[in-house]
CSV table of C-alpha atoms in Angstrom, one decimal:
chain,number,residue,atom,x,y,z
P,1,UNK,CA,-8.2,-8.1,-6.7
P,2,UNK,CA,-8.5,-9.3,-3.2
P,3,UNK,CA,-11.6,-9.5,-1.4
P,4,UNK,CA,-12.2,-10.1,2.4
P,5,UNK,CA,-12.1,-13.8,2.2
P,6,UNK,CA,-8.9,-14.0,0.2
P,7,UNK,CA,-7.3,-11.4,2.8
P,8,UNK,CA,-8.3,-13.7,5.7
P,9,UNK,CA,-7.0,-17.0,3.9
P,10,UNK,CA,-3.8,-15.2,2.9
P,11,UNK,CA,-3.1,-14.1,6.6
P,12,UNK,CA,-3.8,-17.7,7.7
P,13,UNK,CA,-1.5,-19.1,5.2
P,14,UNK,CA,1.4,-16.7,5.8
P,15,UNK,CA,1.2,-17.0,9.6
P,16,UNK,CA,0.3,-13.1,9.9
P,17,UNK,CA,-0.1,-12.0,13.5
P,18,UNK,CA,-0.9,-8.4,13.0
P,19,UNK,CA,-2.5,-6.4,10.1
P,20,UNK,CA,-1.9,-2.8,10.1
P,21,UNK,CA,-4.8,-0.5,8.9
P,22,UNK,CA,-3.0,2.6,7.5
P,23,UNK,CA,-3.9,6.1,6.6
P,24,UNK,CA,-2.4,9.5,6.0
P,25,UNK,CA,-3.4,12.3,8.1
P,26,UNK,CA,-3.4,16.2,7.6
P,27,UNK,CA,0.2,16.5,8.7
P,28,UNK,CA,1.2,14.2,6.1
P,29,UNK,CA,2.0,11.5,8.6
P,30,UNK,CA,1.3,7.9,8.0
P,31,UNK,CA,-0.6,6.6,11.1
P,32,UNK,CA,-2.8,3.6,11.7
P,33,UNK,CA,-3.9,0.8,14.1
P,34,UNK,CA,-3.4,-3.0,13.9
P,35,UNK,CA,-5.8,-5.8,14.4
P,36,UNK,CA,-4.7,-9.3,15.3
P,37,UNK,CA,-5.3,-12.3,13.0
P,38,UNK,CA,-8.0,-13.7,15.3
P,39,UNK,CA,-10.1,-10.6,14.9
P,40,UNK,CA,-9.3,-9.8,11.1
P,41,UNK,CA,-12.5,-10.9,9.7
P,42,UNK,CA,-14.5,-9.1,12.1
P,43,UNK,CA,-12.6,-5.8,11.7
P,44,UNK,CA,-12.6,-6.2,7.7
P,45,UNK,CA,-16.3,-5.5,7.9
P,46,UNK,CA,-16.6,-3.0,10.7
P,47,UNK,CA,-13.3,-1.3,10.6
P,48,UNK,CA,-11.4,-0.2,13.8
P,49,UNK,CA,-12.9,2.7,15.8
P,50,UNK,CA,-10.9,5.8,15.8
P,51,UNK,CA,-11.5,9.4,17.2
P,52,UNK,CA,-12.2,12.1,15.1
P,53,UNK,CA,-9.7,14.3,16.8
P,54,UNK,CA,-6.9,12.5,15.0
P,55,UNK,CA,-7.4,14.5,11.9
P,56,UNK,CA,-6.8,17.5,13.7
P,57,UNK,CA,-3.2,16.4,15.0
P,58,UNK,CA,-0.2,18.0,13.6
P,59,UNK,CA,3.1,16.4,13.1
P,60,UNK,CA,4.3,17.5,16.4
P,61,UNK,CA,1.5,15.5,18.1
P,62,UNK,CA,-0.2,18.7,19.1
P,63,UNK,CA,-4.1,18.6,18.7
P,64,UNK,CA,-5.7,21.6,17.5
P,65,UNK,CA,-9.0,22.9,18.5
P,66,UNK,CA,-11.1,22.6,15.5
P,67,UNK,CA,-14.7,22.4,15.6
P,68,UNK,CA,-16.0,18.8,15.0
P,69,UNK,CA,-12.6,17.4,15.7
P,70,UNK,CA,-12.6,17.3,19.5
P,71,UNK,CA,-12.9,14.6,22.0
P,72,UNK,CA,-16.5,13.6,21.1
P,73,UNK,CA,-17.1,11.8,17.9
P,74,UNK,CA,-15.7,8.8,16.2
P,75,UNK,CA,-15.1,7.3,12.8
P,76,UNK,CA,-13.8,4.0,11.5
P,77,UNK,CA,-10.5,3.0,10.0
P,78,UNK,CA,-11.9,0.9,7.0
P,79,UNK,CA,-9.2,-1.2,5.2
P,80,UNK,CA,-9.3,-1.6,1.5
P,81,UNK,CA,-8.8,-5.5,0.9
P,82,UNK,CA,-7.4,-4.9,-2.6
P,83,UNK,CA,-4.3,-3.1,-1.0
P,84,UNK,CA,-3.4,-6.0,1.3
P,85,UNK,CA,0.3,-6.8,1.5
P,86,UNK,CA,2.6,-8.7,3.6
P,87,UNK,CA,5.4,-6.5,5.3
P,88,UNK,CA,8.8,-8.2,4.3
P,89,UNK,CA,10.6,-5.9,6.7
P,90,UNK,CA,8.2,-6.7,9.8
P,91,UNK,CA,8.0,-10.6,9.6
P,92,UNK,CA,4.5,-11.6,10.8
P,93,UNK,CA,2.9,-8.1,9.9
P,94,UNK,CA,0.8,-7.3,6.9
P,95,UNK,CA,-0.9,-4.0,6.1
P,96,UNK,CA,-3.8,-2.5,4.1
P,97,UNK,CA,-4.5,1.1,3.2
P,98,UNK,CA,-7.6,2.5,4.5
P,99,UNK,CA,-10.4,5.0,4.4
P,100,UNK,CA,-12.0,6.9,7.2
P,101,UNK,CA,-15.6,6.3,7.3
P,102,UNK,CA,-18.5,7.3,9.4
P,103,UNK,CA,-20.1,4.8,11.8
P,104,UNK,CA,-22.8,3.8,9.2
P,105,UNK,CA,-20.0,3.2,6.6
P,106,UNK,CA,-20.5,6.2,4.5
P,107,UNK,CA,-17.7,8.6,3.5
P,108,UNK,CA,-16.4,11.0,6.0
P,109,UNK,CA,-15.9,14.5,4.9
P,110,UNK,CA,-12.2,14.7,6.3
P,111,UNK,CA,-11.1,11.4,4.7
P,112,UNK,CA,-8.0,12.3,2.4
P,113,UNK,CA,-8.4,9.1,0.4
P,114,UNK,CA,-12.1,9.8,-0.4
P,115,UNK,CA,-10.9,13.3,-1.5
P,116,UNK,CA,-8.8,11.8,-4.1
P,117,UNK,CA,-11.6,9.3,-5.2
P,118,UNK,CA,-14.0,12.0,-5.5
P,119,UNK,CA,-11.5,14.0,-7.8
P,120,UNK,CA,-11.0,10.8,-9.9
P,121,UNK,CA,-14.8,10.5,-10.2
P,122,UNK,CA,-15.0,14.2,-11.3
P,123,UNK,CA,-12.3,13.7,-13.9
P,124,UNK,CA,-13.9,10.5,-15.1
P,125,UNK,CA,-17.4,12.4,-15.7
P,126,UNK,CA,-15.2,14.3,-18.4
P,127,UNK,CA,-14.1,11.2,-20.0
P,128,UNK,CA,-10.7,11.1,-18.6
P,129,UNK,CA,-8.5,8.7,-16.2
P,130,UNK,CA,-5.3,9.9,-14.6
P,131,UNK,CA,-2.1,7.7,-14.4
P,132,UNK,CA,0.5,8.8,-12.1
P,133,UNK,CA,3.6,8.1,-10.3
P,134,UNK,CA,5.7,9.7,-7.4
P,135,UNK,CA,9.3,9.9,-8.0
P,136,UNK,CA,10.7,10.0,-4.6
P,137,UNK,CA,14.2,10.8,-3.1
P,138,UNK,CA,15.4,10.0,0.4
P,139,UNK,CA,18.5,10.1,2.7
P,140,UNK,CA,20.0,7.1,3.9
P,141,UNK,CA,22.3,7.1,6.9
P,142,UNK,CA,22.3,6.7,10.8
P,143,UNK,CA,20.3,8.6,13.5
P,144,UNK,CA,22.7,9.7,16.1
P,145,UNK,CA,22.3,11.9,19.0
P,146,UNK,CA,23.5,15.6,18.8
P,147,UNK,CA,26.8,16.0,20.7
P,148,UNK,CA,25.7,19.4,21.7
P,149,UNK,CA,22.4,18.1,23.3
P,150,UNK,CA,19.9,19.1,20.6
P,151,UNK,CA,17.6,16.8,18.5
P,152,UNK,CA,18.9,13.7,16.9
P,153,UNK,CA,20.9,14.3,13.7
P,154,UNK,CA,21.0,12.1,10.6
P,155,UNK,CA,24.6,11.2,9.6
P,156,UNK,CA,24.5,10.2,5.9
P,157,UNK,CA,25.7,6.7,4.9
P,158,UNK,CA,28.4,8.1,2.5
P,159,UNK,CA,29.6,11.3,0.8
P,160,UNK,CA,29.6,9.8,-2.7
P,161,UNK,CA,29.1,11.8,-5.8
P,162,UNK,CA,25.9,12.2,-7.7
P,163,UNK,CA,25.2,9.0,-9.9
P,164,UNK,CA,28.7,7.7,-8.7
P,165,UNK,CA,29.2,3.9,-8.9
P,166,UNK,CA,30.8,4.4,-5.3
P,167,UNK,CA,27.4,5.4,-4.1
P,168,UNK,CA,26.0,2.1,-5.7
P,169,UNK,CA,28.6,0.2,-3.9
P,170,UNK,CA,28.1,1.7,-0.6
P,171,UNK,CA,24.4,1.5,-0.3
P,172,UNK,CA,24.1,-1.9,-2.3
P,173,UNK,CA,22.9,-4.2,0.5
P,174,UNK,CA,20.2,-1.7,1.5
P,175,UNK,CA,19.1,-1.2,-2.3
P,176,UNK,CA,18.8,-4.8,-2.9
P,177,UNK,CA,16.8,-5.4,0.2
P,178,UNK,CA,14.5,-2.5,-0.6
P,179,UNK,CA,13.9,-3.6,-4.2
P,180,UNK,CA,12.9,-7.0,-3.0
P,181,UNK,CA,10.6,-5.6,-0.4
P,182,UNK,CA,8.8,-3.5,-2.9
P,183,UNK,CA,8.4,-6.0,-5.5
P,184,UNK,CA,7.0,-8.5,-2.9
P,185,UNK,CA,4.3,-6.0,-2.4
P,186,UNK,CA,3.4,-5.5,-5.9
P,187,UNK,CA,5.4,-2.2,-6.3
P,188,UNK,CA,7.3,-2.5,-9.8
P,189,UNK,CA,10.8,-0.8,-9.5
P,190,UNK,CA,11.7,1.2,-12.5
P,191,UNK,CA,15.0,2.9,-11.7
P,192,UNK,CA,17.5,3.4,-9.0
P,193,UNK,CA,20.7,5.7,-8.5
P,194,UNK,CA,22.6,7.4,-5.7
P,195,UNK,CA,21.6,11.2,-6.0
P,196,UNK,CA,23.4,14.5,-5.5
P,197,UNK,CA,23.2,14.8,-1.6
P,198,UNK,CA,25.3,12.8,0.7
P,199,UNK,CA,23.5,9.4,1.5
P,200,UNK,CA,20.8,10.6,-1.0
P,201,UNK,CA,18.9,7.8,-3.2
P,202,UNK,CA,16.5,7.8,-5.9
P,203,UNK,CA,14.4,4.8,-6.4
P,204,UNK,CA,11.1,5.2,-8.5
P,205,UNK,CA,8.3,2.7,-9.2
P,206,UNK,CA,6.1,2.2,-12.1
P,207,UNK,CA,3.1,4.3,-12.8
P,208,UNK,CA,-0.5,3.3,-12.0
P,209,UNK,CA,-4.1,4.7,-11.9
P,210,UNK,CA,-4.3,7.6,-9.6
P,211,UNK,CA,-5.6,5.9,-6.4
P,212,UNK,CA,-3.2,3.0,-6.8
P,213,UNK,CA,-0.5,5.6,-7.2
P,214,UNK,CA,-1.2,7.4,-3.9
P,215,UNK,CA,-1.7,4.0,-2.3
P,216,UNK,CA,1.9,2.9,-3.5
P,217,UNK,CA,3.4,5.9,-2.3
P,218,UNK,CA,2.1,5.3,1.3
P,219,UNK,CA,3.6,1.7,1.1
P,220,UNK,CA,6.7,3.0,-0.5
P,221,UNK,CA,7.3,5.5,2.6
P,222,UNK,CA,6.6,2.8,4.9
P,223,UNK,CA,9.0,0.2,3.3
P,224,UNK,CA,11.9,2.7,2.8
P,225,UNK,CA,12.0,3.4,6.4
P,226,UNK,CA,11.0,-0.1,7.6
P,227,UNK,CA,14.0,-1.8,5.6
P,228,UNK,CA,16.3,0.8,6.8
P,229,UNK,CA,15.3,0.3,10.5
P,230,UNK,CA,15.8,-3.6,10.2
P,231,UNK,CA,19.2,-2.9,8.9
P,232,UNK,CA,20.1,-0.7,11.8
P,233,UNK,CA,20.0,2.4,9.5
P,234,UNK,CA,17.8,5.5,9.1
P,235,UNK,CA,15.9,6.6,6.1
P,236,UNK,CA,14.3,10.0,5.8
P,237,UNK,CA,12.1,11.2,2.9
P,238,UNK,CA,11.8,14.8,4.6
P,239,UNK,CA,12.4,17.5,2.1
P,240,UNK,CA,15.5,18.7,4.0
P,241,UNK,CA,16.6,16.2,6.6
P,242,UNK,CA,20.3,17.7,6.3
P,243,UNK,CA,20.2,21.5,5.9
P,244,UNK,CA,23.2,21.8,3.9
P,245,UNK,CA,22.6,19.1,1.5
P,246,UNK,CA,20.4,18.6,-1.6
P,247,UNK,CA,16.7,18.3,-0.8
P,248,UNK,CA,14.5,15.2,-1.2
P,249,UNK,CA,11.5,15.7,-3.5
P,250,UNK,CA,8.8,13.3,-4.8
P,251,UNK,CA,8.2,14.6,-8.1
P,252,UNK,CA,4.7,13.7,-9.5
P,253,UNK,CA,4.5,12.4,-13.1
P,254,UNK,CA,1.1,12.2,-14.7
P,255,UNK,CA,-0.7,11.8,-17.8
P,256,UNK,CA,-4.4,11.6,-18.9
P,257,UNK,CA,-5.7,8.5,-20.5
P,258,UNK,CA,-9.2,7.3,-22.0
P,259,UNK,CA,-11.1,5.5,-19.2
P,260,UNK,CA,-10.0,2.1,-20.7
P,261,UNK,CA,-6.4,2.9,-20.0
P,262,UNK,CA,-5.4,1.9,-23.4
P,263,UNK,CA,-4.6,5.3,-24.8
P,264,UNK,CA,-2.4,8.1,-23.5
P,265,UNK,CA,-4.3,11.2,-24.5
P,266,UNK,CA,-1.4,13.5,-23.9
P,267,UNK,CA,0.2,11.7,-26.9
P,268,UNK,CA,-2.7,12.2,-29.3
P,269,UNK,CA,-4.1,15.5,-28.1
P,270,UNK,CA,-1.4,18.3,-27.5
P,271,UNK,CA,-4.1,20.8,-26.7
P,272,UNK,CA,-5.4,18.6,-23.8
P,273,UNK,CA,-1.9,18.7,-22.3
P,274,UNK,CA,-1.6,22.5,-22.8
P,275,UNK,CA,-4.8,23.1,-21.0
P,276,UNK,CA,-4.1,20.7,-18.2
P,277,UNK,CA,-0.8,22.7,-17.8
P,278,UNK,CA,-2.7,26.0,-17.8
P,279,UNK,CA,-4.8,24.8,-15.0
P,280,UNK,CA,-1.8,23.6,-12.8
P,281,UNK,CA,-0.3,27.0,-13.4
P,282,UNK,CA,-3.4,28.9,-12.6
P,283,UNK,CA,-3.5,27.1,-9.2
P,284,UNK,CA,0.1,26.6,-8.6
P,285,UNK,CA,0.5,28.9,-5.5
P,286,UNK,CA,-2.4,27.3,-3.8
P,287,UNK,CA,-1.4,23.8,-5.0
P,288,UNK,CA,1.9,24.3,-3.2
P,289,UNK,CA,0.1,24.1,0.1
P,290,UNK,CA,-1.0,20.6,-0.6
P,291,UNK,CA,1.9,19.2,-2.5
P,292,UNK,CA,4.8,20.6,-0.3
P,293,UNK,CA,3.0,20.3,2.9
P,294,UNK,CA,5.5,21.3,5.6
P,295,UNK,CA,7.8,24.0,6.9
P,296,UNK,CA,10.7,22.1,5.9
P,297,UNK,CA,9.5,22.0,2.3
P,298,UNK,CA,10.3,25.5,1.7
P,299,UNK,CA,13.9,24.8,2.4
P,300,UNK,CA,14.0,22.9,-0.7
P,301,UNK,CA,11.8,25.2,-2.9
P,302,UNK,CA,14.5,27.8,-3.7
P,303,UNK,CA,16.0,29.2,-6.9
P,304,UNK,CA,18.9,27.0,-8.4
P,305,UNK,CA,18.0,24.1,-6.4
P,306,UNK,CA,16.4,22.0,-9.3
P,307,UNK,CA,13.4,21.8,-7.4
P,308,UNK,CA,11.5,24.7,-9.0
P,309,UNK,CA,10.7,28.1,-7.5
P,310,UNK,CA,8.7,29.6,-10.1
P,311,UNK,CA,5.1,29.0,-11.5
P,312,UNK,CA,6.4,28.4,-15.2
P,313,UNK,CA,6.4,25.3,-17.4
P,314,UNK,CA,8.9,24.2,-20.2
P,315,UNK,CA,10.0,21.1,-22.1
P,316,UNK,CA,12.6,19.3,-19.9
P,317,UNK,CA,13.1,22.4,-17.9
P,318,UNK,CA,14.1,21.0,-14.4
P,319,UNK,CA,13.7,24.6,-12.8
P,320,UNK,CA,10.1,25.0,-13.9
P,321,UNK,CA,7.1,23.9,-11.7
P,322,UNK,CA,5.9,21.9,-14.5
P,323,UNK,CA,8.3,20.0,-16.8
P,324,UNK,CA,7.0,18.6,-20.1
P,325,UNK,CA,8.9,15.5,-20.2
P,326,UNK,CA,10.4,14.1,-23.4
P,327,UNK,CA,9.2,10.8,-24.6
P,328,UNK,CA,11.3,7.8,-23.9
P,329,UNK,CA,10.8,6.0,-27.1
P,330,UNK,CA,7.8,4.0,-26.1
P,331,UNK,CA,4.3,4.7,-27.1
P,332,UNK,CA,2.2,6.3,-24.3
P,333,UNK,CA,5.0,8.0,-22.5
P,334,UNK,CA,4.1,11.6,-22.8
P,335,UNK,CA,3.7,12.9,-19.4
P,336,UNK,CA,4.1,16.0,-17.2
P,337,UNK,CA,6.4,16.2,-14.2
P,338,UNK,CA,5.1,18.5,-11.2
P,339,UNK,CA,8.5,19.6,-9.5
P,340,UNK,CA,7.0,21.2,-6.4
P,341,UNK,CA,6.2,18.0,-4.7
P,342,UNK,CA,7.7,15.9,-1.7
P,343,UNK,CA,7.0,13.2,0.7
P,344,UNK,CA,5.9,15.5,3.7
P,345,UNK,CA,2.6,15.9,1.6
P,346,UNK,CA,-0.4,13.8,2.1
P,347,UNK,CA,-0.3,12.0,-1.3
P,348,UNK,CA,-4.1,11.8,-1.4
P,349,UNK,CA,-4.6,15.6,-0.9
P,350,UNK,CA,-1.8,16.3,-3.3
P,351,UNK,CA,-3.0,14.3,-6.0
P,352,UNK,CA,-6.7,15.0,-5.7
P,353,UNK,CA,-5.9,18.7,-5.7
P,354,UNK,CA,-3.7,18.3,-8.8
P,355,UNK,CA,-6.6,16.7,-10.6
P,356,UNK,CA,-9.0,19.7,-9.6
P,357,UNK,CA,-6.5,22.1,-10.9
P,358,UNK,CA,-5.7,20.3,-14.2
P,359,UNK,CA,-9.4,19.6,-14.7
P,360,UNK,CA,-10.3,23.3,-14.5
P,361,UNK,CA,-7.6,24.1,-17.0
P,362,UNK,CA,-9.4,21.8,-19.3
P,363,UNK,CA,-12.9,23.0,-18.7
P,364,UNK,CA,-11.9,26.6,-19.0
P,365,UNK,CA,-9.4,26.0,-21.9
P,366,UNK,CA,-6.7,27.8,-20.1
P,367,UNK,CA,-3.7,28.9,-22.0
P,368,UNK,CA,-0.5,28.2,-20.0
P,369,UNK,CA,1.5,31.0,-22.1
P,370,UNK,CA,4.7,30.4,-23.7
P,371,UNK,CA,7.1,27.8,-22.4
P,372,UNK,CA,10.2,28.9,-20.4
P,373,UNK,CA,13.5,27.6,-22.2
P,374,UNK,CA,15.8,29.0,-19.6
P,375,UNK,CA,16.3,28.8,-15.7
P,376,UNK,CA,13.7,31.3,-14.8
P,377,UNK,CA,15.9,32.8,-12.0
P,378,UNK,CA,18.1,34.2,-14.7
P,379,UNK,CA,15.7,36.7,-15.6
P,380,UNK,CA,14.6,38.6,-12.3
P,381,UNK,CA,10.9,39.6,-12.0
P,382,UNK,CA,10.0,38.0,-15.4
P,383,UNK,CA,8.2,35.1,-13.9
P,384,UNK,CA,5.8,34.5,-10.9
P,385,UNK,CA,7.5,33.1,-7.8
P,386,UNK,CA,6.2,30.3,-5.8
P,387,UNK,CA,5.3,30.8,-2.2
P,388,UNK,CA,8.4,31.0,-0.1
P,389,UNK,CA,6.8,29.9,3.1
P,390,UNK,CA,4.3,27.5,4.2
P,391,UNK,CA,2.3,30.6,5.6
P,392,UNK,CA,2.5,32.1,2.1
P,393,UNK,CA,1.3,28.8,0.5
P,394,UNK,CA,-1.6,28.6,3.0
P,395,UNK,CA,-2.7,32.2,2.2
P,396,UNK,CA,-2.8,31.3,-1.4
P,397,UNK,CA,-4.9,28.1,-0.8
P,398,UNK,CA,-7.4,30.0,1.3
P,399,UNK,CA,-7.6,32.5,-1.6
P,400,UNK,CA,-8.3,29.9,-4.1
P,401,UNK,CA,-12.1,29.3,-4.4
P,402,UNK,CA,-11.9,26.2,-6.7
P,403,UNK,CA,-9.6,24.2,-4.3
P,404,UNK,CA,-11.2,25.4,-1.3
P,405,UNK,CA,-14.7,24.2,-2.5
P,406,UNK,CA,-13.1,20.9,-3.7
P,407,UNK,CA,-11.7,20.3,-0.3
P,408,UNK,CA,-14.9,21.2,1.4
P,409,UNK,CA,-15.3,23.1,4.8
P,410,UNK,CA,-14.6,20.2,7.1
P,411,UNK,CA,-11.5,19.0,5.4
P,412,UNK,CA,-10.3,22.6,4.6
P,413,UNK,CA,-10.9,24.0,8.0
P,414,UNK,CA,-8.9,21.1,9.8
P,415,UNK,CA,-6.4,21.0,7.2
P,416,UNK,CA,-5.5,24.7,7.5
P,417,UNK,CA,-5.8,24.7,11.3
P,418,UNK,CA,-2.9,21.9,11.4
P,419,UNK,CA,-0.7,23.5,8.9
P,420,UNK,CA,-0.9,27.0,10.5
P,421,UNK,CA,-0.1,25.5,13.9
P,422,UNK,CA,3.0,23.8,12.3
P,423,UNK,CA,4.1,27.1,11.0
P,424,UNK,CA,3.7,28.8,14.2
P,425,UNK,CA,5.4,26.2,16.1
P,426,UNK,CA,8.5,26.0,14.0
P,427,UNK,CA,8.6,29.7,14.1
P,428,UNK,CA,9.3,29.6,17.8
P,429,UNK,CA,12.3,27.2,17.5
P,430,UNK,CA,15.5,27.2,15.6
P,431,UNK,CA,16.4,25.5,12.4
P,432,UNK,CA,18.1,22.5,14.0
P,433,UNK,CA,14.9,21.8,15.6
P,434,UNK,CA,12.9,22.0,12.5
P,435,UNK,CA,15.3,19.9,10.6
P,436,UNK,CA,15.5,17.2,13.4
P,437,UNK,CA,11.8,16.8,13.6
P,438,UNK,CA,11.0,16.5,10.1
P,439,UNK,CA,14.0,14.0,9.7
P,440,UNK,CA,12.5,11.8,12.3
P,441,UNK,CA,8.7,11.9,11.2
P,442,UNK,CA,9.1,11.7,7.3
């Protein structure tokens, strides 16, 4: 684990000129500021000053009027030295994932990373640790102006078939460069393949303890886009960057372990997994507001899309919100897959909320009911439908006492204001505008 001194030494040795302090905002956007190498030691101790208002900024860069998030007030972007990485796609630059802290260094009530830390601690108080991994998809292509004068459009790299070897060949140079960039940053690549949509790729990295898993997803998102830019390409992790193509998820895989991380408790205690599923399903409508955090998300969350549209679970059921994954032959591989999850969400809020929901199921010994062994859409009215719009999901979140209490009034108020503003803004524009803006941001 790196400390401040080793970060400074590494930056000097590697000739780093700028170090980015990164955080994820309530709009799901990765933002940050950078410090020069000559001031790195100072800023590792003090952080970089930052207006509180930025956590009331939506993905359209429209600042919302939220109490305690106006022009008066400051926090610090405080980097975590253990997350220091060189950026292979930006020679001379490095990055660290950061917390947002108050001027005295104490946690700030609107910091998303702190929210996840607190959820992890709450889970730990019950004797559990969460291991997780996001399984992201993204669309690779070129960003071109719209001939009709509208927003830029994403023209996919290819029109190859799902899992086809043609797709491997056409994206080969990018895929190899991306794998090397991720491995350089300590993100261990597990699997890669061309997906169903034109230009769509799926590349997954190995699971990790919950905080590291969320940090990894921030670095993953940055690397996917950064490598593409360096190669004169454009990569989008938006849920639906091309309206008539398959959507991009970031399915969340998770399992509970003993705190030593030696034993997967889902392997040994089926009732524990069942209760965790019960908690997820009980809070699923509200969870969707945090795990699928954009207007664009709900173009993907529709029946027959293999993305889940119903609050059900089942063994290897890829149309269920929670899939119970079959073991793959290794010990410790039992895990759950949350399907309604994508990269427009803030990973810290998303994963933290999942922990709170699952823990509620354990504490209340919630029964998830019978598993669903068919496509739930083939039985109309039999199963509860997930929210169909961001507004519906936000309504469910506001009506969920557990998750609202976990978020706290400061964070919940800002998140709801930001997301309500996005829902309202996109209602006033056409679908092409929505798709173009999400394609360019995520």
